[in-house]
Every structure is written in structure tokens, then in C-alpha cells.
Short mmCIF file of C-alpha atoms and ligand atoms in Angstrom, two decimals:
data_model
loop_
_atom_site.label_atom_id
_atom_site.label_comp_id
_atom_site.label_asym_id
_atom_site.label_seq_id
_atom_site.Cartn_x
_atom_site.Cartn_y
_atom_site.Cartn_z
CA UNK A 1 0.00 0.00 0.00
CA UNK A 2 2.91 2.34 -0.64
CA UNK A 3 1.21 3.76 -3.71
CA UNK A 4 -0.58 7.06 -3.62
CA UNK A 5 -4.23 6.78 -2.64
CA UNK A 6 -6.84 9.16 -4.04
CA UNK A 7 -10.35 8.40 -2.80
CA UNK A 8 -13.60 10.21 -3.49
CA UNK A 9 -17.16 10.08 -2.21
CA UNK A 10 -20.13 11.14 -4.31
CA UNK A 11 -20.81 14.82 -3.94
CA UNK A 12 -24.09 14.92 -2.09
CA UNK A 13 -27.15 16.94 -3.03
CA UNK A 14 -27.01 20.03 -0.90
CA UNK A 15 -30.79 19.92 -0.50
CA UNK A 16 -30.81 16.53 1.15
CA UNK A 17 -30.94 16.21 4.87
CA UNK A 18 -27.77 14.24 5.67
CA UNK A 19 -28.67 10.60 6.27
CA UNK A 20 -27.12 7.21 6.79
CA UNK A 21 -26.27 6.79 3.09
CA UNK A 22 -24.19 9.94 3.03
CA UNK A 23 -22.58 9.12 6.36
CA UNK A 24 -21.73 5.55 5.44
CA UNK A 25 -19.80 6.34 2.24
CA UNK A 26 -18.00 9.21 3.87
CA UNK A 27 -16.97 7.18 6.93
CA UNK A 28 -15.84 4.40 4.60
CA UNK A 29 -13.65 6.82 2.64
CA UNK A 30 -12.25 8.15 5.90
CA UNK A 31 -11.47 4.70 7.24
CA UNK A 32 -9.76 3.60 4.02
CA UNK A 33 -7.69 6.78 3.95
CA UNK A 34 -6.60 6.33 7.54
CA UNK A 35 -5.61 2.72 6.83
CA UNK A 36 -3.55 3.86 3.89
CA UNK A 37 -1.85 6.60 5.85
CA UNK A 38 -1.00 4.17 8.60
CA UNK A 39 0.35 1.35 6.52
CA UNK A 40 2.38 3.49 4.18
CA UNK A 41 5.89 2.40 5.04
CA UNK A 42 7.16 5.95 5.06
CA UNK A 43 4.05 7.18 6.84
CA UNK A 44 3.87 10.12 4.52
CA UNK A 45 0.72 12.10 4.98
CA UNK A 46 0.89 13.40 1.44
CA UNK A 47 0.48 9.95 -0.08
CA UNK A 48 -3.28 10.11 0.25
CA UNK A 49 -5.96 12.53 -0.84
CA UNK A 50 -9.60 12.33 0.19
CA UNK A 51 -12.14 14.46 -1.64
CA UNK A 52 -15.78 14.97 -0.75
CA UNK A 53 -18.22 17.80 -1.33
CA UNK A 54 -21.62 18.97 -2.50
CA UNK A 55 -23.65 18.87 -5.69
CA UNK A 56 -25.39 22.23 -5.80
CA UNK A 57 -26.93 22.73 -9.23
CA UNK A 58 -30.09 21.48 -10.90
CA UNK A 59 -33.80 21.79 -10.82
CA UNK A 60 -34.41 20.45 -7.33
CA UNK A 61 -32.09 23.00 -5.78
CA UNK A 62 -33.65 25.76 -7.83
CA UNK A 63 -37.15 24.72 -6.77
CA UNK A 64 -36.23 24.38 -3.11
CA UNK A 65 -34.62 27.83 -3.15
CA UNK A 66 -37.70 29.31 -4.81
CA UNK A 67 -40.00 27.77 -2.25
CA UNK A 68 -37.93 29.42 0.49
CA UNK A 69 -37.95 32.69 -1.43
CA UNK A 70 -34.19 32.61 -1.58
CA UNK A 71 -31.53 33.10 -4.18
CA UNK A 72 -30.21 29.60 -5.04
CA UNK A 73 -26.64 30.42 -4.08
CA UNK A 74 -27.75 31.79 -0.71
CA UNK A 75 -29.87 28.67 -0.26
CA UNK A 76 -26.81 26.44 -0.92
CA UNK A 77 -24.61 28.50 1.38
CA UNK A 78 -27.24 28.21 4.05
CA UNK A 79 -27.53 24.42 3.77
CA UNK A 80 -23.93 23.35 3.19
CA UNK A 81 -22.89 23.56 6.88
CA UNK A 82 -25.25 20.68 7.66
CA UNK A 83 -22.86 18.35 5.88
CA UNK A 84 -19.68 20.05 7.03
CA UNK A 85 -20.80 19.88 10.66
CA UNK A 86 -21.79 16.25 10.40
CA UNK A 87 -18.38 15.36 8.99
CA UNK A 88 -16.75 17.07 11.92
CA UNK A 89 -18.92 15.17 14.33
CA UNK A 90 -18.10 11.88 12.61
CA UNK A 91 -14.34 12.56 12.77
CA UNK A 92 -13.98 12.75 9.00
CA UNK A 93 -10.57 13.96 7.92
CA UNK A 94 -11.07 14.94 4.29
CA UNK A 95 -8.39 16.80 2.40
CA UNK A 96 -10.71 18.96 0.33
CA UNK A 97 -14.37 19.82 0.19
CA UNK A 98 -15.62 20.82 -3.22
CA UNK A 99 -18.85 22.62 -4.01
CA UNK A 100 -19.98 22.71 -7.61
CA UNK A 101 -20.87 26.40 -7.31
CA UNK A 102 -17.26 27.32 -6.61
CA UNK A 103 -15.48 29.17 -9.44
CA UNK A 104 -12.65 26.60 -9.41
CA UNK A 105 -15.18 23.96 -10.42
CA UNK A 106 -17.34 26.03 -12.77
CA UNK A 107 -14.31 27.17 -14.78
CA UNK A 108 -13.11 23.62 -15.29
CA UNK A 109 -16.58 22.44 -16.35
CA UNK A 110 -16.75 25.19 -18.96
CA UNK A 111 -13.25 24.46 -20.26
CA UNK A 112 -14.12 20.78 -20.54
CA UNK A 113 -17.34 21.52 -22.41
CA UNK A 114 -15.41 23.69 -24.84
CA UNK A 115 -12.76 21.01 -25.33
CA UNK A 116 -15.30 18.28 -25.96
CA UNK A 117 -17.27 20.58 -28.26
CA UNK A 118 -14.13 21.55 -30.24
CA UNK A 119 -13.33 17.90 -30.63
CA UNK A 120 -16.70 17.35 -32.29
CA UNK A 121 -18.14 15.21 -29.49
CA UNK A 122 -21.08 17.54 -28.79
CA UNK A 123 -23.94 18.29 -31.19
CA UNK A 124 -27.40 19.83 -31.08
CA UNK A 125 -30.58 17.91 -31.82
CA UNK A 126 -34.25 17.97 -31.17
CA UNK A 127 -35.36 15.26 -28.87
CA UNK A 128 -38.74 14.11 -27.84
CA UNK A 129 -39.03 11.68 -25.00
CA UNK A 130 -40.09 10.86 -21.49
CA UNK A 131 -38.59 13.11 -18.87
CA UNK A 132 -38.44 12.30 -15.18
CA UNK A 133 -38.61 15.49 -13.18
CA UNK A 134 -37.46 13.83 -9.97
CA UNK A 135 -34.44 12.20 -11.67
CA UNK A 136 -33.85 15.28 -13.82
CA UNK A 137 -33.19 13.23 -16.93
CA UNK A 138 -34.76 11.73 -20.00
CA UNK A 139 -35.67 8.12 -19.43
CA UNK A 140 -36.17 5.29 -21.89
CA UNK A 141 -39.51 3.77 -22.78
CA UNK A 142 -38.60 0.66 -20.77
CA UNK A 143 -37.70 2.75 -17.75
CA UNK A 144 -40.98 4.58 -18.02
CA UNK A 145 -42.88 1.32 -18.19
CA UNK A 146 -41.11 0.01 -15.11
CA UNK A 147 -43.19 2.38 -13.01
CA UNK A 148 -40.13 3.26 -10.93
CA UNK A 149 -40.26 6.90 -11.91
CA UNK A 150 -42.60 9.50 -10.55
CA UNK A 151 -43.31 12.84 -12.24
CA UNK A 152 -42.80 11.59 -15.78
CA UNK A 153 -43.82 13.84 -18.64
CA UNK A 154 -43.41 13.98 -22.39
CA UNK A 155 -40.93 16.63 -23.38
CA UNK A 156 -39.87 17.90 -26.79
CA UNK A 157 -36.82 20.06 -26.72
CA UNK A 158 -33.76 21.16 -28.66
CA UNK A 159 -30.73 20.23 -26.64
CA UNK A 160 -27.02 19.56 -26.77
CA UNK A 161 -25.88 15.96 -26.80
CA UNK A 162 -22.60 14.27 -25.93
CA UNK A 163 -21.62 11.49 -28.35
CA UNK A 164 -21.51 8.87 -25.66
CA UNK A 165 -22.64 6.01 -27.90
CA UNK A 166 -19.46 5.99 -29.97
CA UNK A 167 -17.44 4.95 -26.91
CA UNK A 168 -19.49 1.85 -26.16
CA UNK A 169 -17.07 -0.71 -27.58
CA UNK A 170 -14.08 0.95 -25.97
CA UNK A 171 -15.81 0.95 -22.62
CA UNK A 172 -16.65 -2.74 -22.85
CA UNK A 173 -13.04 -3.48 -23.70
CA UNK A 174 -11.82 -1.41 -20.79
CA UNK A 175 -14.09 -3.23 -18.36
CA UNK A 176 -13.04 -6.60 -19.73
CA UNK A 177 -9.37 -5.70 -19.62
CA UNK A 178 -9.39 -4.25 -16.09
CA UNK A 179 -11.01 -6.72 -13.71
CA UNK A 180 -10.68 -4.35 -10.75
CA UNK A 181 -12.32 -1.41 -12.49
CA UNK A 182 -15.92 -2.09 -11.50
CA UNK A 183 -16.36 -3.71 -8.11
CA UNK A 184 -17.84 -5.85 -6.79
CA UNK A 185 -18.16 -8.30 -9.70
CA UNK A 186 -21.95 -8.29 -9.52
CA UNK A 187 -21.90 -4.59 -10.43
CA UNK A 188 -19.49 -5.19 -13.27
CA UNK A 189 -21.88 -7.76 -14.68
CA UNK A 190 -24.76 -5.36 -14.28
CA UNK A 191 -22.96 -2.75 -16.40
CA UNK A 192 -21.82 -5.27 -18.99
CA UNK A 193 -25.46 -6.36 -19.23
CA UNK A 194 -26.55 -2.75 -19.68
CA UNK A 195 -23.95 -2.33 -22.44
CA UNK A 196 -25.46 -5.18 -24.44
CA UNK A 197 -28.08 -2.69 -25.65
CA UNK A 198 -26.91 0.06 -27.98
CA UNK A 199 -25.65 2.99 -25.92
CA UNK A 200 -27.40 6.23 -26.78
CA UNK A 201 -25.92 9.70 -26.68
CA UNK A 202 -26.28 11.77 -23.54
CA UNK A 203 -28.32 14.94 -23.32
CA UNK A 204 -26.03 17.34 -21.48
CA UNK A 205 -27.93 20.62 -21.56
CA UNK A 206 -31.06 22.20 -20.16
CA UNK A 207 -32.64 25.24 -21.80
CA UNK A 208 -32.54 28.21 -19.46
CA UNK A 209 -36.17 28.88 -20.28
CA UNK A 210 -36.99 25.76 -18.28
CA UNK A 211 -34.22 25.73 -15.68
CA UNK A 212 -31.35 28.11 -15.27
CA UNK A 213 -29.61 27.04 -12.05
CA UNK A 214 -26.53 25.49 -13.61
CA UNK A 215 -23.29 26.18 -15.39
CA UNK A 216 -23.78 28.03 -18.65
CA UNK A 217 -22.57 26.27 -21.79
CA UNK A 218 -19.57 28.22 -23.10
CA UNK A 219 -20.78 27.82 -26.68
CA UNK A 220 -24.49 28.55 -26.15
CA UNK A 221 -25.61 31.00 -23.51
CA UNK A 222 -29.23 29.89 -23.75
CA UNK A 223 -28.39 26.62 -22.03
CA UNK A 224 -26.97 25.37 -18.75
CA UNK A 225 -25.14 22.10 -18.19
CA UNK A 226 -27.02 18.95 -17.16
CA UNK A 227 -26.37 18.43 -13.46
CA UNK A 228 -24.68 15.01 -13.76
CA UNK A 229 -22.25 16.16 -16.48
CA UNK A 230 -21.34 19.03 -14.17
CA UNK A 231 -21.17 16.97 -10.97
CA UNK A 232 -18.96 14.12 -12.19
CA UNK A 233 -16.29 16.60 -13.19
CA UNK A 234 -15.70 17.39 -9.49
CA UNK A 235 -13.43 14.35 -9.32
CA UNK A 236 -10.90 16.12 -11.52
CA UNK A 237 -11.65 19.79 -10.82
CA UNK A 238 -11.06 18.88 -7.16
CA UNK A 239 -7.48 17.94 -7.97
CA UNK A 240 -6.85 20.99 -10.14
CA UNK A 241 -7.38 19.64 -13.64
CA UNK A 242 -6.30 22.33 -16.15
CA UNK A 243 -5.08 24.64 -13.42
CA UNK A 244 -2.22 22.89 -11.63
CA UNK A 245 -0.66 20.11 -13.68
CA UNK A 246 1.69 18.93 -10.96
CA UNK A 247 -1.15 18.47 -8.52
CA UNK A 248 -3.41 16.84 -11.08
CA UNK A 249 -0.76 14.43 -12.31
CA UNK A 250 0.09 13.52 -8.78
CA UNK A 251 -3.45 12.37 -7.93
CA UNK A 252 -5.22 11.44 -11.12
CA UNK A 253 -6.34 8.73 -11.90
CA UNK A 254 -8.25 8.25 -8.68
CA UNK A 255 -7.59 5.03 -6.82
CA UNK A 256 -11.28 4.60 -6.07
CA UNK A 257 -14.60 6.36 -6.48
CA UNK A 258 -16.80 5.09 -3.66
CA UNK A 259 -20.47 5.24 -4.57
CA UNK A 260 -23.81 3.67 -3.72
CA UNK A 261 -25.17 1.07 -6.12
CA UNK A 262 -27.94 3.39 -7.36
CA UNK A 263 -25.48 5.74 -9.04
CA UNK A 264 -23.42 3.11 -10.79
CA UNK A 265 -24.49 3.85 -14.37
CA UNK A 266 -23.68 7.53 -14.19
CA UNK A 267 -20.21 6.69 -12.93
CA UNK A 268 -19.39 3.59 -14.92
CA UNK A 269 -20.85 4.81 -18.20
CA UNK A 270 -21.29 8.60 -18.30
CA UNK A 271 -18.09 9.41 -16.45
CA UNK A 272 -15.93 6.84 -18.22
CA UNK A 273 -16.99 8.01 -21.67
CA UNK A 274 -16.46 11.65 -20.67
CA UNK A 275 -12.92 10.72 -19.67
CA UNK A 276 -12.42 8.90 -22.98
CA UNK A 277 -13.42 12.06 -24.80
CA UNK A 278 -10.98 14.10 -22.70
CA UNK A 279 -8.30 11.49 -23.35
CA UNK A 280 -7.74 11.05 -19.64
CA UNK A 281 -7.16 7.75 -17.86
CA UNK A 282 -10.10 6.15 -16.07
CA UNK A 283 -10.16 5.74 -12.30
CA UNK A 284 -8.60 2.49 -11.12
CA UNK A 285 -11.75 1.39 -9.35
CA UNK A 286 -15.37 2.37 -9.02
CA UNK A 287 -16.70 0.58 -5.97
CA UNK A 288 -20.46 0.47 -5.52
CA UNK A 289 -21.55 -0.42 -2.02
CA UNK A 290 -24.95 -1.70 -1.03
CA UNK A 291 -27.77 -0.01 0.83
CA UNK A 292 -28.50 0.29 4.49
CA UNK A 293 -32.02 -0.90 5.04
CA UNK A 294 -33.77 0.30 8.12
CA UNK A 295 -34.76 -2.50 10.43
CA UNK A 296 -38.31 -3.49 11.02
CA UNK A 297 -37.77 -5.26 14.27
CA UNK A 298 -40.21 -4.78 17.12
CA UNK A 299 -37.44 -3.28 19.13
CA UNK A 300 -36.63 -0.51 16.74
CA UNK A 301 -40.30 0.34 16.41
CA UNK A 302 -40.52 0.75 20.12
CA UNK A 303 -37.53 3.07 19.97
CA UNK A 304 -39.46 5.55 17.93
CA UNK A 305 -36.76 8.16 18.33
CA UNK A 306 -34.09 6.07 16.64
CA UNK A 307 -34.76 6.69 12.99
CA UNK A 308 -31.20 6.44 11.87
CA UNK A 309 -27.91 5.13 13.20
CA UNK A 310 -26.80 8.75 13.15
CA UNK A 311 -29.00 9.32 16.16
CA UNK A 312 -26.84 6.83 18.01
CA UNK A 313 -23.78 9.05 17.78
CA UNK A 314 -24.89 11.41 20.53
CA UNK A 315 -25.89 8.59 22.78
CA UNK A 316 -23.14 6.03 22.26
CA UNK A 317 -20.30 8.01 20.74
CA UNK A 318 -18.96 8.28 17.24
CA UNK A 319 -16.45 5.42 17.44
CA UNK A 320 -19.02 2.76 18.23
CA UNK A 321 -21.22 3.88 15.37
CA UNK A 322 -18.29 3.91 12.95
CA UNK A 323 -17.34 0.44 14.15
CA UNK A 324 -20.85 -0.89 13.72
CA UNK A 325 -21.28 0.50 10.21
CA UNK A 326 -17.90 -0.75 9.01
CA UNK A 327 -18.13 -4.18 10.63
CA UNK A 328 -21.74 -4.96 9.93
CA UNK A 329 -21.87 -4.25 6.20
CA UNK A 330 -20.14 -6.63 3.84
CA UNK A 331 -18.83 -4.15 1.32
CA UNK A 332 -20.94 -4.44 -1.79
CA UNK A 333 -23.96 -6.05 -0.16
CA UNK A 334 -27.00 -4.56 1.54
CA UNK A 335 -27.18 -4.55 5.31
CA UNK A 336 -30.01 -4.00 7.71
CA UNK A 337 -29.74 -1.59 10.58
CA UNK A 338 -31.55 -2.60 13.71
CA UNK A 339 -31.10 -1.49 17.25
CA UNK A 340 -30.65 -5.13 18.33
CA UNK A 341 -27.84 -5.73 15.87
CA UNK A 342 -26.12 -2.54 16.99
CA UNK A 343 -26.28 -3.49 20.66
CA UNK A 344 -25.35 -7.10 20.01
CA UNK A 345 -22.35 -6.15 17.94
CA UNK A 346 -21.27 -3.54 20.46
CA UNK A 347 -21.58 -5.86 23.43
CA UNK A 348 -19.89 -8.85 21.86
CA UNK A 349 -16.99 -7.17 20.05
CA UNK A 350 -16.37 -3.97 21.94
CA UNK A 351 -17.59 -4.52 25.49
CA UNK A 352 -16.86 -8.24 25.94
CA UNK A 353 -13.82 -8.76 23.74
CA UNK A 354 -11.91 -5.54 23.21
CA UNK A 355 -12.87 -3.37 26.19
CA UNK A 356 -12.91 -6.23 28.65
CA UNK A 357 -9.39 -7.25 27.74
CA UNK A 358 -8.14 -3.79 28.68
CA UNK A 359 -10.00 -3.97 31.99
CA UNK A 360 -8.53 -7.36 32.78
CA UNK A 361 -4.98 -6.44 31.88
CA UNK A 362 -4.96 -3.10 33.63
CA UNK A 363 -6.84 -4.51 36.64
CA UNK A 364 -4.31 -7.31 37.13
CA UNK A 365 -1.33 -5.03 36.60
CA UNK A 366 -2.91 -2.77 39.21
CA UNK A 367 -3.36 -5.58 41.65
CA UNK A 368 -0.08 -7.47 41.29
CA UNK A 369 2.34 -4.87 39.96
CA UNK A 370 1.28 -1.74 41.67
CA UNK A 371 -0.02 -0.42 38.32
CA UNK A 372 3.43 -0.62 36.75
CA UNK A 373 3.90 -2.37 33.40
CA UNK A 374 5.97 -5.47 34.18
CA UNK A 375 8.99 -6.61 32.19
CA UNK A 376 9.11 -9.82 30.17
CA UNK A 377 11.04 -12.54 31.96
CA UNK A 378 11.10 -15.48 29.60
CA UNK A 379 8.78 -16.16 26.69
CA UNK A 380 7.30 -19.62 26.32
CA UNK A 381 5.77 -21.07 23.22
CA UNK A 382 2.43 -19.57 24.20
CA UNK A 383 3.86 -16.03 24.14
CA UNK A 384 5.61 -16.65 20.82
CA UNK A 385 2.39 -17.88 19.33
CA UNK A 386 0.22 -14.97 20.46
CA UNK A 387 2.91 -12.48 19.54
CA UNK A 388 3.09 -13.86 16.03
CA UNK A 389 -0.69 -13.55 15.55
CA UNK A 390 -0.33 -9.86 16.38
CA UNK A 391 2.64 -9.36 14.09
CA UNK A 392 0.90 -11.07 11.20
CA UNK A 393 -1.74 -8.36 11.27
CA UNK A 394 0.84 -6.02 9.73
CA UNK A 395 0.46 -7.97 6.48
CA UNK A 396 -3.07 -9.31 6.77
CA UNK A 397 -4.82 -6.02 7.43
CA UNK A 398 -3.33 -3.98 4.55
CA UNK A 399 -3.84 -6.94 2.22
CA UNK A 400 -7.55 -7.10 2.98
CA UNK A 401 -7.98 -3.33 2.90
CA UNK A 402 -6.44 -3.22 -0.54
CA UNK A 403 -9.10 -5.68 -1.69
CA UNK A 404 -11.89 -3.66 -0.02
CA UNK A 405 -12.58 -6.53 2.37
CA UNK A 406 -12.94 -4.19 5.28
CA UNK A 407 -15.26 -6.22 7.48
CA UNK A 408 -12.86 -9.16 7.19
CA UNK A 409 -9.91 -6.97 8.17
CA UNK A 410 -11.80 -5.89 11.28
CA UNK A 411 -12.73 -9.47 12.04
CA UNK A 412 -9.09 -10.58 11.75
CA UNK A 413 -8.12 -8.00 14.37
CA UNK A 414 -10.95 -9.09 16.64
CA UNK A 415 -9.88 -12.71 16.26
CA UNK A 416 -6.50 -11.77 17.66
CA UNK A 417 -8.20 -9.97 20.56
CA UNK A 418 -10.27 -13.08 21.24
CA UNK A 419 -7.09 -15.13 21.07
CA UNK A 420 -5.59 -13.02 23.84
CA UNK A 421 -8.68 -13.45 25.99
CA UNK A 422 -8.29 -17.19 25.53
CA UNK A 423 -4.58 -16.98 26.30
CA UNK A 424 -5.42 -15.16 29.54
CA UNK A 425 -7.87 -17.91 30.49
CA UNK A 426 -5.30 -20.59 29.78
CA UNK A 427 -2.38 -18.88 31.50
CA UNK A 428 -4.45 -17.54 34.43
CA UNK A 429 -1.95 -14.87 35.53
CA UNK A 430 -4.11 -14.21 38.64
CA UNK A 431 -3.19 -17.71 39.84
CA UNK A 432 0.39 -17.69 38.59
CA UNK A 433 1.07 -14.38 40.37
CA UNK A 434 0.81 -16.08 43.74
CA UNK A 435 3.76 -18.41 42.99
CA UNK A 436 5.76 -16.86 40.18
CA UNK A 437 5.41 -13.12 39.84
CA UNK A 438 7.95 -12.87 37.01
CA UNK A 439 5.97 -15.35 34.94
CA UNK A 440 2.73 -13.45 35.62
CA UNK A 441 4.52 -10.29 34.46
CA UNK A 442 5.47 -11.95 31.17
CA UNK A 443 1.88 -12.99 30.57
CA UNK A 444 0.44 -9.58 31.36
CA UNK A 445 3.03 -7.74 29.32
CA UNK A 446 2.30 -9.98 26.34
CA UNK A 447 -1.46 -9.66 26.65
CA UNK A 448 -1.23 -5.89 27.06
CA UNK A 449 1.09 -5.48 24.12
CA UNK A 450 -1.05 -7.58 21.77
CA UNK A 451 -4.04 -5.54 22.87
CA UNK A 452 -2.15 -2.32 22.14
CA UNK A 453 -1.15 -3.57 18.67
CA UNK A 454 -4.79 -4.44 17.97
CA UNK A 455 -5.85 -0.97 19.09
CA UNK A 456 -3.39 0.53 16.61
CA UNK A 457 -4.84 -1.58 13.80
CA UNK A 458 -8.38 -0.60 14.73
CA UNK A 459 -7.56 3.11 15.01
CA UNK A 460 -8.71 3.96 11.45
CA UNK A 461 -12.17 2.67 12.40
CA UNK A 462 -12.30 4.04 15.96
CA UNK A 463 -9.77 6.88 16.03
CA UNK A 464 -10.67 8.32 19.42
CA UNK A 465 -11.15 5.18 21.48
CA UNK A 466 -8.07 3.46 20.08
CA UNK A 467 -5.92 6.46 20.74
CA UNK A 468 -7.32 6.56 24.23
CA UNK A 469 -6.48 2.91 24.74
CA UNK A 470 -2.96 3.46 23.47
CA UNK A 471 -2.59 6.41 25.82
CA UNK A 472 -3.79 4.39 28.79
CA UNK A 473 -1.24 1.68 28.05
CA UNK A 474 1.74 3.80 27.04
CA UNK A 475 1.08 7.37 28.11
CA UNK A 476 1.32 8.63 24.58
CA UNK A 477 -0.91 8.86 21.55
CA UNK A 478 1.61 7.73 18.96
CA UNK A 479 0.17 4.80 17.11
CA UNK A 480 2.74 2.24 16.06
CA UNK A 481 2.00 -1.41 15.47
CA UNK A 482 5.62 -2.59 15.85
CA UNK A 483 6.11 -4.91 18.80
CA UNK A 484 7.40 -3.32 22.00
CA UNK A 485 5.30 -0.19 22.43
CA UNK A 486 4.46 -1.13 26.00
CA UNK A 487 7.28 0.10 28.24
CA UNK A 488 8.09 -1.80 31.44
CA UNK A 489 8.08 0.59 34.36
CA UNK A 490 5.33 2.79 32.93
CA UNK A 491 2.76 3.61 35.56
CA UNK A 492 -0.85 3.04 34.51
CA UNK A 493 -3.49 5.53 35.56
CA UNK A 494 -6.94 4.49 36.69
CA UNK A 495 -9.45 4.64 33.88
CA UNK A 496 -13.11 4.03 33.24
CA UNK A 497 -14.26 1.17 31.06
CA UNK A 498 -13.85 2.30 27.46
CA UNK A 499 -16.82 0.24 26.28
CA UNK A 500 -19.31 -0.25 29.11
CA UNK A 501 -21.87 -2.96 28.39
CA UNK A 502 -25.18 -1.78 26.99
CA UNK A 503 -28.54 -3.07 28.06
CA UNK A 504 -30.83 -4.18 25.28
CA UNK A 505 -33.71 -1.68 25.37
CA UNK A 506 -36.93 -3.38 26.38
CA UNK A 507 -39.67 -3.64 23.79
CA UNK A 508 -42.68 -1.67 24.94
N1 MSP B 601 -25.34 14.16 -6.23
C1 MSP B 601 -25.36 12.79 -6.58
C2 MSP B 601 -23.98 12.22 -6.70
C3 MSP B 601 -23.09 12.93 -7.66
S1 MSP B 601 -21.50 12.27 -7.65
C4 MSP B 601 -20.74 12.95 -8.92
C5 MSP B 601 -26.12 12.00 -5.52
N2 MSP B 601 -26.25 12.56 -4.35
S2 MSP B 601 -27.00 11.94 -3.11
O1 MSP B 601 -26.97 12.91 -2.07
O2 MSP B 601 -28.28 11.44 -3.47
O3 MSP B 601 -26.03 10.76 -2.76
C6 MSP B 601 -26.42 9.83 -1.98
C7 MSP B 601 -25.40 8.74 -1.85
O4 MSP B 601 -25.83 8.02 -0.74
C8 MSP B 601 -25.37 7.77 -3.02
O5 MSP B 601 -24.11 7.16 -3.15
C9 MSP B 601 -26.39 6.73 -2.59
O6 MSP B 601 -26.11 5.46 -3.12
C10 MSP B 601 -26.14 6.70 -1.11
N3 MSP B 601 -27.30 6.24 -0.37
C11 MSP B 601 -28.52 6.84 -0.23
N4 MSP B 601 -29.26 6.10 0.63
C12 MSP B 601 -28.56 5.02 1.03
C13 MSP B 601 -28.73 4.03 2.01
N5 MSP B 601 -29.85 3.85 2.67
N6 MSP B 601 -27.67 3.23 2.29
C14 MSP B 601 -26.45 3.41 1.73
N7 MSP B 601 -26.25 4.34 0.82
C15 MSP B 601 -27.36 4.96 0.21
O7 MSP B 601 -26.54 10.90 -5.81
#
């Protein structure tokens, strides 16, 4: 993982009230970035770049602004802090936050339109078809018949079109030749299936007479740019395409665009063909994750106030929610959020396994070593074995992260934690201490050090709690997974349980 890592989230509609979907992708991007920063052998901060932001143009924004009697820009400025504040609360460390109404973005969109137009890839035509107001795009006859679209009307309009269809074959070849491009495989197959039908050209303009909240076409001032053509460009305007070559060449192509499965076609097809036209390389990976479904359990109904896992942040803390979301969803598949699954996961992994191990180790060191970290006397095979499980994480975790198998990476770390709990049971340092204090010291040092190494590996998921654990055990916040961070002679301070057990709320 020594390569550079450029990760993006979708830019979210500024109108939307931030919800679990937005939070999930953004936490995921944050976690992946933190893993990359940590496992980079030179630990260079500037080897990763994490971009997120807001999608601020289009009809829905214009309508919402009108209904508030506001100028659309003022409306966007008013709403954007909702996202920015949530990211702060969720401990998101992005490198840049792009808004499509910023001049740095608008200028690049216009330059791109001009380039693509000059190349002959944009033409004007009259089009009559079904238009979905809620989706803000023309839909096909089949889509209309599916009944999935509300607010559909017949529209006849002169518009500008991007010659997307001509890139169909090239796109298929690219997908076939780059197995990691569309992930997971099920999504790749979905797109390859879609590309079996002839690919039509893409309408990329909206007449100002109908909608004018968008970026004006540089070659026709009566039109603004279609919101998706504008929005996708953020992935390159955000790394200074056409304005700072050194910066752009450093980051582009992106390592991964993280998206939800519902916006796969726009990314895999629209964006890829736009990049073909611009003669730019395609992102290495587009990863489409599944959806969080809200649970329908009796329990969650009784907890009427819990409408979203985001509500749990204030009550249980950000780290536990990040842990739950990252551990519970198999990347690529749907997952169901229920209050029971949250509490179960928290109690088993965090309270019983991870948190309890800290309590045991620090409690026993308190009791038998006057709170001072003991030295290792002589390792036996048991110590060598448990130590090697911890050291192996240095390879296992980055390997899984690179393959986007995040929940497995977390599980591997937890397995090591469980292994230490078992080791404690088997070695019973509380008994050994009565006859052989040096041996008890070796056991407790080993258990504490493996725990500390696990906390370092989990820090990208739970930055605050893991740093706190490291601080309790070593007195400093420096996170380093190399063996030997625990220093004999260091005096532990008393601490509260980091993950107190939660009671399952009673159904009413
Ligand atoms: N503005 C576009 C993206 C443009 S990117 C160039 C957009 N915005 S959005 O605000 O609707 O984005 C929502 C994101 O959240 C999408 O990736 C979508 O898949 C995701 N989710 C929305 N609800 C979700 C869940 N319940 N669960 C997980 N993610 C889901 O689309």
C-alpha cells in the first residue's frame, strides 16, 4: 500500500438532509484513507488525498430555493454547513471539500465543455421523449414502463448531446481488460449487461427557459449544463485539472470512487466516456456499495426516536457507530440496521472482547504490579504464538484493505483480541502471580502489548477510542504497530471502562 491513494465520495445533493447513506460512504472513505496513511511504510501524509463535497446545481435545488424565497446560491450557502458539521462530528478527515458552485469547479466544467465541443463530441438535436422530473433526466420507454419513476412527462426540446454512444465498444473493452475497475463483480456484470443494448448519446444541456440554475454552456448562452455532467467533473476539478498540472498528475487517476449502487451507471458509463473524450485515464476502481435498510424489528419500532444510526452518535459516541457501520456491512452487499444488531455487535466485540481485555490487563497489573507495566522474563511457546498472531496483522490487514474486504480486516483483528482473551484464560496470571510473579509479568506484558497492537490496527475505524487505549497503556498517543510499544516501568493511571456494556432496550 505504498502507492498514492486518491479516494472520493459522491458529492451529495445540498438539498438533502444528511442521512445514513451519506454518512456511510464518507466514513468508509475516511477509514480507508486512515488505513492507507498508517500502513504506508514511510508514513507520509501526502500519499493520500480524500475528496468529498456537494452537488449544488439542478432543478431540485432551484425549486427548493424558490419555495424558500431565496436566491439559489444563498440557499446552498445556508444548507452546506449541515454536511460540514456532520463530517466534523463523525471525525472525518477529508483533504478537500468541493462545491460545484465554486469558481474553481465552474471554470473547469466550462473548459471541458469547450474542449469536448471543439473535438466534435457535442452536437445539437431535437429530442422528444419521457422526462423524469425527480431524476432530472430523459428516461427510456422501458424505464418509463417500469413504473419506478414518478413525475414523468413527455418533453420535446432542442438540446445539446454528448456522443456517448461511440465509446461503447471501448468501454466494454476497458471493463473486460481491467477486472478491478468495476467492483464488486456483480456490479461489473450489471454494467456489462446494460452495455449489451446500444448505448445512446447523452443529453447534457437544459434550456434556461426551463431551468437556469446550472453552469452556462460556453458555446451557447441559452443553455446550462445537465447536473450530472457538471457533478462528475468534481473528481478532476477537485485535484486541479487544467489549473495545476503537478497536482493533477500527482493524484489522477483516482484510486477509487466510492459510490452507492444506485449511481453506478452515471459513474461507470457517463463518467468513463467523458474521460475517454478528454483522453484522460479512467479511475482504477469504481466501488459500488450496497444499501442500508432500516430494520423493522419490534425493538426498533418501540424506539421511535431512533430513525437512523446517526441518532446513536450522541448517545453512544462516534467510534461505536463507525465500528458498527464498518463491521456490519459486507462491502458491496446490503445490510439491515436494527437497534438489536447494533447493541449485540457492540456488546460482543467492543464490550466483551476488546474493552474487557483492557480492563482485565490493567486490573491485574494494578493488583499485582502496583499499576506498573511489568517486564518480560522469559517467553514460552504460548507467548511466541500470540505475539506472532499480532505481528501477522501487519500484512493481513493492509492486504484485505487493498481488496476492499474491510469487514474481514476488522474481524481478523478481533480474532487476535479473542485469542488473547483465551490466552489469559489458559495462563491464568491471577493464579500464577501467587507463585511466580515474574511469569505473571510476562503474561500480562504480552497480553497488554497484543491488545495495544490491535488498538493501533483498529484506530482507522475508531480513532478516538483506540488512541485513548494506546494512551492508557503507554502514556502517549503515537500509534505504532511494531512490537514493543508497551514500556516496562510505565505507571498506569486508573481509567473508566472504554466500552461499558449496553442493556438491550426493552420492547414496549
Ligand atoms: N449528487 C449525486 C452524486 C453525484 S457524484 C458525482 C447523488 N447525491 S446523493 O446525495 O443522493 O447521494 C447519496 C449517496 O448516498 C449515493 O451514493 C447513494 O447510493 C447513497 N445512499 C442513499 N441512501 C442510502 C442508504 N440507505 N444506504 C447506503 N447508501 C445509500 O446521488
